[in-house]
mmCIF file of C-alpha atoms and ligand atoms in Angstrom:
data_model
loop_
_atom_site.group_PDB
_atom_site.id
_atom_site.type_symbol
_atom_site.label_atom_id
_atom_site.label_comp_id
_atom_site.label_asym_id
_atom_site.label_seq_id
_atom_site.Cartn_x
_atom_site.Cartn_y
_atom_site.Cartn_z
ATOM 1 C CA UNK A 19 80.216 111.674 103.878
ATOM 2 C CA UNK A 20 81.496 108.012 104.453
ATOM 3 C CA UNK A 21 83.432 106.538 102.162
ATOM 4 C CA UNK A 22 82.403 103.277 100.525
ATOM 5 C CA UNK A 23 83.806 100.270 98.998
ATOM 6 C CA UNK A 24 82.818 97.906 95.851
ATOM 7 C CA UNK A 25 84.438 95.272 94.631
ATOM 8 C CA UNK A 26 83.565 93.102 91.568
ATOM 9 C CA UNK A 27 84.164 89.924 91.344
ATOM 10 C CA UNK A 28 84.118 86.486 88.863
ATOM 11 C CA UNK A 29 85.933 84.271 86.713
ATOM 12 C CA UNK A 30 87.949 85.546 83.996
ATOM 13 C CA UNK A 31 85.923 86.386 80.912
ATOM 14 C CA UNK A 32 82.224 87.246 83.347
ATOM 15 C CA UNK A 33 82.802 90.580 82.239
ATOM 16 C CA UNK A 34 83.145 92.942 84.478
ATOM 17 C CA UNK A 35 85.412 95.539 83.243
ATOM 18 C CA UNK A 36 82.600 98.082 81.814
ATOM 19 C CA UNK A 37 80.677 97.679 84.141
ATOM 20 C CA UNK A 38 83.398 98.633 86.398
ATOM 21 C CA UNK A 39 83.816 102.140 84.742
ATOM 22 C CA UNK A 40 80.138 102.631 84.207
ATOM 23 C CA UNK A 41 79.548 102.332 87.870
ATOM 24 C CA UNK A 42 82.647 104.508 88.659
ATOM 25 C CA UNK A 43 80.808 107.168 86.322
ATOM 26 C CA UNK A 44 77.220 106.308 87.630
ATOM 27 C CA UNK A 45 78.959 107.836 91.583
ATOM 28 C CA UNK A 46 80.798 110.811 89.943
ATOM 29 C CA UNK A 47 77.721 111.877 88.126
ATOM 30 C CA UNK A 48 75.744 111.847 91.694
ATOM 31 C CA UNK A 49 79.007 113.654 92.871
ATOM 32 C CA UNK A 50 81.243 111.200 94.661
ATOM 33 C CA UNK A 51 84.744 111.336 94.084
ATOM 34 C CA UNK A 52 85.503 107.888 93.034
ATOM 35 C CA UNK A 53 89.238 105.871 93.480
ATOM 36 C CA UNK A 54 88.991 103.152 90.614
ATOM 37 C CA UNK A 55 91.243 100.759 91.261
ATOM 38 C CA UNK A 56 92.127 96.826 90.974
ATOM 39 C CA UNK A 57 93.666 93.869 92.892
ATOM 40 C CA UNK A 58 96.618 92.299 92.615
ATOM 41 C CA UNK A 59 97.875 95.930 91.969
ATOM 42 C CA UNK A 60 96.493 99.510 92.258
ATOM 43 C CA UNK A 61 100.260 100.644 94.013
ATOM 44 C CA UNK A 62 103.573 100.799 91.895
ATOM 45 C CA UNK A 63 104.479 97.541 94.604
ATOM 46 C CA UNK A 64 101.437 96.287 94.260
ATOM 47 C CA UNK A 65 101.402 96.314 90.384
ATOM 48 C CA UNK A 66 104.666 94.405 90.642
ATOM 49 C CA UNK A 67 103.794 91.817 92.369
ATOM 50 C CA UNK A 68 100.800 91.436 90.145
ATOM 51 C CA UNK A 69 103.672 91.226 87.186
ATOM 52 C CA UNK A 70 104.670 87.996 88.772
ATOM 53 C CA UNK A 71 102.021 86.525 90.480
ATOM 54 C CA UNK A 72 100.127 86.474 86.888
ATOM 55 C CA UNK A 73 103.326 85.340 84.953
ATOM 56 C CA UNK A 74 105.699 83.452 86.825
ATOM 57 C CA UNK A 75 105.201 80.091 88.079
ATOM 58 C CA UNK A 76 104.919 79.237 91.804
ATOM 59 C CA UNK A 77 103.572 77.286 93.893
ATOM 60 C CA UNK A 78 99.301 78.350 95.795
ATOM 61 C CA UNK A 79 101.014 79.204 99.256
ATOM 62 C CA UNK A 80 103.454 81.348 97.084
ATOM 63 C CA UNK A 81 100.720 83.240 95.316
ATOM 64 C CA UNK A 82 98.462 83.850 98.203
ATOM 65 C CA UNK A 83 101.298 85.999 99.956
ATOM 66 C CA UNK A 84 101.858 87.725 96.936
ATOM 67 C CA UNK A 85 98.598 88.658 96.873
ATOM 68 C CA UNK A 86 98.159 89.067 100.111
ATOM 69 C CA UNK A 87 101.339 91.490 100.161
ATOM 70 C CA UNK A 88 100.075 93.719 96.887
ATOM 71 C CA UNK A 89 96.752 93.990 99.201
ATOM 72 C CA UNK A 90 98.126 95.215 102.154
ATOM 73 C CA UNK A 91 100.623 97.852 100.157
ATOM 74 C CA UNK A 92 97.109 98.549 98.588
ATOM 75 C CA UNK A 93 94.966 99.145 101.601
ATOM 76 C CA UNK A 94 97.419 101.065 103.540
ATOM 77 C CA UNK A 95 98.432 103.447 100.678
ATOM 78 C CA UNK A 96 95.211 103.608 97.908
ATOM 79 C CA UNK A 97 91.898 102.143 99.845
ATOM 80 C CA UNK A 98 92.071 102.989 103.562
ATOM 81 C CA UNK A 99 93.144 106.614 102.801
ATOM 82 C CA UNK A 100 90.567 107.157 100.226
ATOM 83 C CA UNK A 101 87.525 105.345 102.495
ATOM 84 C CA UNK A 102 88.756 108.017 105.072
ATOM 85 C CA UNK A 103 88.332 110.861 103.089
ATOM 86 C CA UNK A 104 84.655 109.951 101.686
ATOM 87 C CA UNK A 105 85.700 108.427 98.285
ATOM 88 C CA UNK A 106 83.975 105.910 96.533
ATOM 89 C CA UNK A 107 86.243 102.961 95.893
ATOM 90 C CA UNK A 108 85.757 100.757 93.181
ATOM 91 C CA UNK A 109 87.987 97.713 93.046
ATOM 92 C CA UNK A 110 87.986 95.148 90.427
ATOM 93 C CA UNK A 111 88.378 92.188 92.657
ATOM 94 C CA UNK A 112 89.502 91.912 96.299
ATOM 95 C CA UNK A 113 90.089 89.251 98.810
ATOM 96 C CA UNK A 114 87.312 87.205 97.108
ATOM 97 C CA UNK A 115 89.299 86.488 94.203
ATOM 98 C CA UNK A 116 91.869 84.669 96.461
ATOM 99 C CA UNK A 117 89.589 82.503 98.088
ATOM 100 C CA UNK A 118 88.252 81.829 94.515
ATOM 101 C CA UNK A 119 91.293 81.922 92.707
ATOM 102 C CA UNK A 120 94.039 80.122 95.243
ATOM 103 C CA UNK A 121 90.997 78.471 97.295
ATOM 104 C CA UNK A 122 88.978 77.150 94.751
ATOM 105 C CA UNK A 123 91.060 76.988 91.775
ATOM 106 C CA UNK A 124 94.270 75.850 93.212
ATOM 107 C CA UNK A 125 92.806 73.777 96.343
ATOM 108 C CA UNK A 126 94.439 75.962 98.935
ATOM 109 C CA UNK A 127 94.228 75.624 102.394
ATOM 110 C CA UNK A 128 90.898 77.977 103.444
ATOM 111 C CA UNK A 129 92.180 78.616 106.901
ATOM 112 C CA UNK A 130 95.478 79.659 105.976
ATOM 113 C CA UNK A 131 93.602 82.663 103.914
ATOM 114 C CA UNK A 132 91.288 82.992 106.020
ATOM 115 C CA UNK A 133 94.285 84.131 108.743
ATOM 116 C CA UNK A 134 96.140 86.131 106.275
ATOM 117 C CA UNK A 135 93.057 88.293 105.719
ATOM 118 C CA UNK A 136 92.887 88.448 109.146
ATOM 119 C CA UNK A 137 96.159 90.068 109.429
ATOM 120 C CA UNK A 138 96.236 91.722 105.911
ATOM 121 C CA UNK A 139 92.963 93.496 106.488
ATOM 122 C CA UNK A 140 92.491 94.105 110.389
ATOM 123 C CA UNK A 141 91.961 97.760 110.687
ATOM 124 C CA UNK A 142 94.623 100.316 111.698
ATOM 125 C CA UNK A 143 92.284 103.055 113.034
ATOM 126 C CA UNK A 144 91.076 103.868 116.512
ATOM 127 C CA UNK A 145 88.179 100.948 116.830
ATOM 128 C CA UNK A 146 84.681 103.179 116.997
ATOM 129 C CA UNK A 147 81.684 101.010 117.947
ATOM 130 C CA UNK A 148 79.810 99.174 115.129
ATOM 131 C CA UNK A 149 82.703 99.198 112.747
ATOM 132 C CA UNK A 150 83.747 95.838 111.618
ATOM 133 C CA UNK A 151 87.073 94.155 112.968
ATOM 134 C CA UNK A 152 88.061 93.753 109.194
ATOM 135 C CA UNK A 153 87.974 96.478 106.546
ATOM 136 C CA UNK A 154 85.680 94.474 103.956
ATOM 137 C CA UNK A 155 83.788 95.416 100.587
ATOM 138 C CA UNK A 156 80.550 97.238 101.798
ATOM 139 C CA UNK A 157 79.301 95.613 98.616
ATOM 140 C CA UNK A 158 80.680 92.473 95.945
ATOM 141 C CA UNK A 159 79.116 92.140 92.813
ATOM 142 C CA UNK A 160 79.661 88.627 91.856
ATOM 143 C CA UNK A 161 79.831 88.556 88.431
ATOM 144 C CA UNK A 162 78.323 84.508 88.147
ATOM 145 C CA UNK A 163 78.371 82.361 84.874
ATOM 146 C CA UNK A 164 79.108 79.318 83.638
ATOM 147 C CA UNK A 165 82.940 78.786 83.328
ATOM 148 C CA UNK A 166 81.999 76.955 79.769
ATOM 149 C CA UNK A 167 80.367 80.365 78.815
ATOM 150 C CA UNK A 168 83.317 82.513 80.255
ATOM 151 C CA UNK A 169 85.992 80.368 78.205
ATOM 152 C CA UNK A 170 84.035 81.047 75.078
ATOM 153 C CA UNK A 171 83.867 84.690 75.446
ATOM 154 C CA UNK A 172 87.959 84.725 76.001
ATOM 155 C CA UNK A 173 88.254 82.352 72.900
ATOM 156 C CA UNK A 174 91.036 84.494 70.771
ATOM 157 C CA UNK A 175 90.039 87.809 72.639
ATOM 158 C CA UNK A 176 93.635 88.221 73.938
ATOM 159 C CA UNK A 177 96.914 86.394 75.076
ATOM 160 C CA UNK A 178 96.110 84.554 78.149
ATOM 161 C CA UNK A 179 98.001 85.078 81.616
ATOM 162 C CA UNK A 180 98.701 81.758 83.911
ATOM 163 C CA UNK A 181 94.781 82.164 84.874
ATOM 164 C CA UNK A 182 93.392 82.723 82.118
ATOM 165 C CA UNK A 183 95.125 79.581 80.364
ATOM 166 C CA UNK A 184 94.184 77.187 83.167
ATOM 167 C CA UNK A 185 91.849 74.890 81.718
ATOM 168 C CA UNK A 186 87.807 74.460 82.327
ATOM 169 C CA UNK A 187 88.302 71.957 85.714
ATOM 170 C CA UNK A 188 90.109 75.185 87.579
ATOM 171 C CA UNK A 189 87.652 77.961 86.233
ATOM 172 C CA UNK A 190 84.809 75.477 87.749
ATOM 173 C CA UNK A 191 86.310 75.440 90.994
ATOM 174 C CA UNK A 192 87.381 79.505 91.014
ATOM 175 C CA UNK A 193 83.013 79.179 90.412
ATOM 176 C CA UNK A 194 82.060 77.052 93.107
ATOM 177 C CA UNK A 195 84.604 78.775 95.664
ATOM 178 C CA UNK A 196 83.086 82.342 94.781
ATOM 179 C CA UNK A 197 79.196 80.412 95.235
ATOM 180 C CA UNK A 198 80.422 79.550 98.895
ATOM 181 C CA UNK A 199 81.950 83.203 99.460
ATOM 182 C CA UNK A 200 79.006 84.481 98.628
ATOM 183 C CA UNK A 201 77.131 82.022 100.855
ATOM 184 C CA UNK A 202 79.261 82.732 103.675
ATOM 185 C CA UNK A 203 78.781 86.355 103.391
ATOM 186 C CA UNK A 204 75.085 87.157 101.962
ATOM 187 C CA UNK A 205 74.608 90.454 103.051
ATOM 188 C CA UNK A 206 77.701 91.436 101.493
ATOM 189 C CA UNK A 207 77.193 89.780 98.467
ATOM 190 C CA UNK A 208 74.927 90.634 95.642
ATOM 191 C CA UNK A 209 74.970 87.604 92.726
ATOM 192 C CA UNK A 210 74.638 89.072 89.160
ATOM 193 C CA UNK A 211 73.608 86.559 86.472
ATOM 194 C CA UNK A 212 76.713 87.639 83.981
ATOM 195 C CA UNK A 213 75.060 85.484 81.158
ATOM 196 C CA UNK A 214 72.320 88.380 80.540
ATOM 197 C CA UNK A 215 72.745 90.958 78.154
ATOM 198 C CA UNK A 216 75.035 93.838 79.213
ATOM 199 C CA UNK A 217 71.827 96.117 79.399
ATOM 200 C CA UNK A 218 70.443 93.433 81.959
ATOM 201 C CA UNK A 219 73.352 93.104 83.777
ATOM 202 C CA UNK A 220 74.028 96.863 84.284
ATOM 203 C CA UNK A 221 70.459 96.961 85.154
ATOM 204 C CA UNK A 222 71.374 94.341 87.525
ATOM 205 C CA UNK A 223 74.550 96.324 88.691
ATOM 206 C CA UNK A 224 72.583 99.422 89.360
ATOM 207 C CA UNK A 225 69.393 97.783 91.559
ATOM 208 C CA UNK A 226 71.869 95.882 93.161
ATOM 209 C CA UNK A 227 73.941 99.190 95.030
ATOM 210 C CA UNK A 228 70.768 101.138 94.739
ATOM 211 C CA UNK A 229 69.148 98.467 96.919
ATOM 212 C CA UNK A 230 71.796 98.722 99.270
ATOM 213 C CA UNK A 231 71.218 102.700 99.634
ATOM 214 C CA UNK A 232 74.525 103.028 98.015
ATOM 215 C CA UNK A 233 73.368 105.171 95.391
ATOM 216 C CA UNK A 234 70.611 107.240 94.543
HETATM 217 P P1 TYD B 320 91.943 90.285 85.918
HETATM 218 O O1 TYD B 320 91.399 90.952 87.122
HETATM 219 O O2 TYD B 320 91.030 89.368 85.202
HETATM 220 O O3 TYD B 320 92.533 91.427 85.017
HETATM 221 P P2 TYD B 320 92.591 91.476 83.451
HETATM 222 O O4 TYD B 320 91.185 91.829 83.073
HETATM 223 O O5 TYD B 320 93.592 92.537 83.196
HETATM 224 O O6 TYD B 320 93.012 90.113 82.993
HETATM 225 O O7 TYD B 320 93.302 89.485 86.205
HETATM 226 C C1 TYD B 320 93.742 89.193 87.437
HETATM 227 C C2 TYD B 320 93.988 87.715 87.542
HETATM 228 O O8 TYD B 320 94.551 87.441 88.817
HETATM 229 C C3 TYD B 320 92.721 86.889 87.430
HETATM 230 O O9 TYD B 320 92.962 85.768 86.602
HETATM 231 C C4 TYD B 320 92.491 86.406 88.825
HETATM 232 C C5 TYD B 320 93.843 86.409 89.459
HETATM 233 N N1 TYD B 320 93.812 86.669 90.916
HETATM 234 C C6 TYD B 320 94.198 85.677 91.793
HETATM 235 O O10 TYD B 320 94.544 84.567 91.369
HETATM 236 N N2 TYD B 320 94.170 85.917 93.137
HETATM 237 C C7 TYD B 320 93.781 87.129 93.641
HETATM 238 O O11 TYD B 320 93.767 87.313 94.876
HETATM 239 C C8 TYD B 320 93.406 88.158 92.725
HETATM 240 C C9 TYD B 320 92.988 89.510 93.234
HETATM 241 C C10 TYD B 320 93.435 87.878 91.355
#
């Protein structure tokens, strides 16, 4: 069987998380063995890095090699090996999130991450015909709302990391950055209106891979 990868994306508060593990359940209950798993982390290195990159201050160019270093240790040791051995992998967020996040949010320099996930994700295996030059999501689930609606949803819900503190202005450019993502890669993308009810949006979820043929 091939393996196959998911990754969810959005701004902080779209939530994502159970749908994440709903989804993860939704393949083992068809059974797929499933590698849940998240970015910046999902390696002890990885998760590291994550440590800093969401508490320390730095500078965007700074970040984006962070992240683009915890996704590398991640491909090569979680998400190539389990996409070789069939797995389902779920990911909550991926190289989307940088293009939102440093991109968008912090006005980074597109071409500069568009070259590091050039080098970060170019594929280490024999090249067979058909497969992509870059190991990409097979499917992102853009998790879209308003960043207005997001920041009331976090309102008290936890402490805030650097992100999550930034104020509305960053959270509406993380937005529009993830709107031209998605418009950049449409057959890749599927846009989920996050606003719905969680029943509607894990309806949503659900058509969304099952339109795909990702699930039966
Ligand atoms: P998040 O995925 O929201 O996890 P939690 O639910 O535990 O808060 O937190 C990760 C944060 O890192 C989020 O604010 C987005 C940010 N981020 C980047 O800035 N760049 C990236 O490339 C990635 C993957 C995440």
């Amino acid at each position: 069987m091939n393996g196959l990868f998911i990754s969810f994306e959005g701004i902080d508060g779209a939530g994502k998380s159970t749908h994440i593990a709903a989804l993860a359940q939704a393949f083992e209950a068809q059974g797929r063995a499933v590698t849940l798993t998240r970015e910046p982390g999902g390696t002890p290195l990885a998760e590291t890095l994550r440590n800093l990159v969401l508490h320390e201050p730095m500078d965007a160019l700074t970040e984006s090699l962070l992240v683009f270093a915890a996704r590398r240790d991640h491909i090569q040791r979680v998400i190539a090996p389990a996409l070789a051995q069939g797995r389902v992998v779920v990911c909550d967020r991926f190289t989307d999130a940088t293009f939102a996040y440093q991109g968008g949010g912090r006005d980074f320099d597109w071409e500069v991450l568009r070259m590091l996930e050039r080098w970060v994700q170019a594929r280490q295996e024999p090249q067979s015909p058909g497969l992509p030059e870059l190991l990409q999501p097979d499917l992102t689930l853009w998790f879209d709302l308003p960043a207005a609606v997001a920041a009331q949803r976090l309102v008290g819900a936890r402490v805030p990391d650097k992100f999550e503190s930034q104020p509305g202005a960053f959270f509406e450019k993380v937005s529009a950055a993830y709107g031209l993502r998605c418009a950049q890669s449409p057959a890749r993308f599927a846009r989920i209106d996050a606003q719905s009810s969680p029943q509607t949006v894990w309806r949503d979820v659900l058509a969304a891979v099952r339109s795909k043929g990702l699930l039966a």
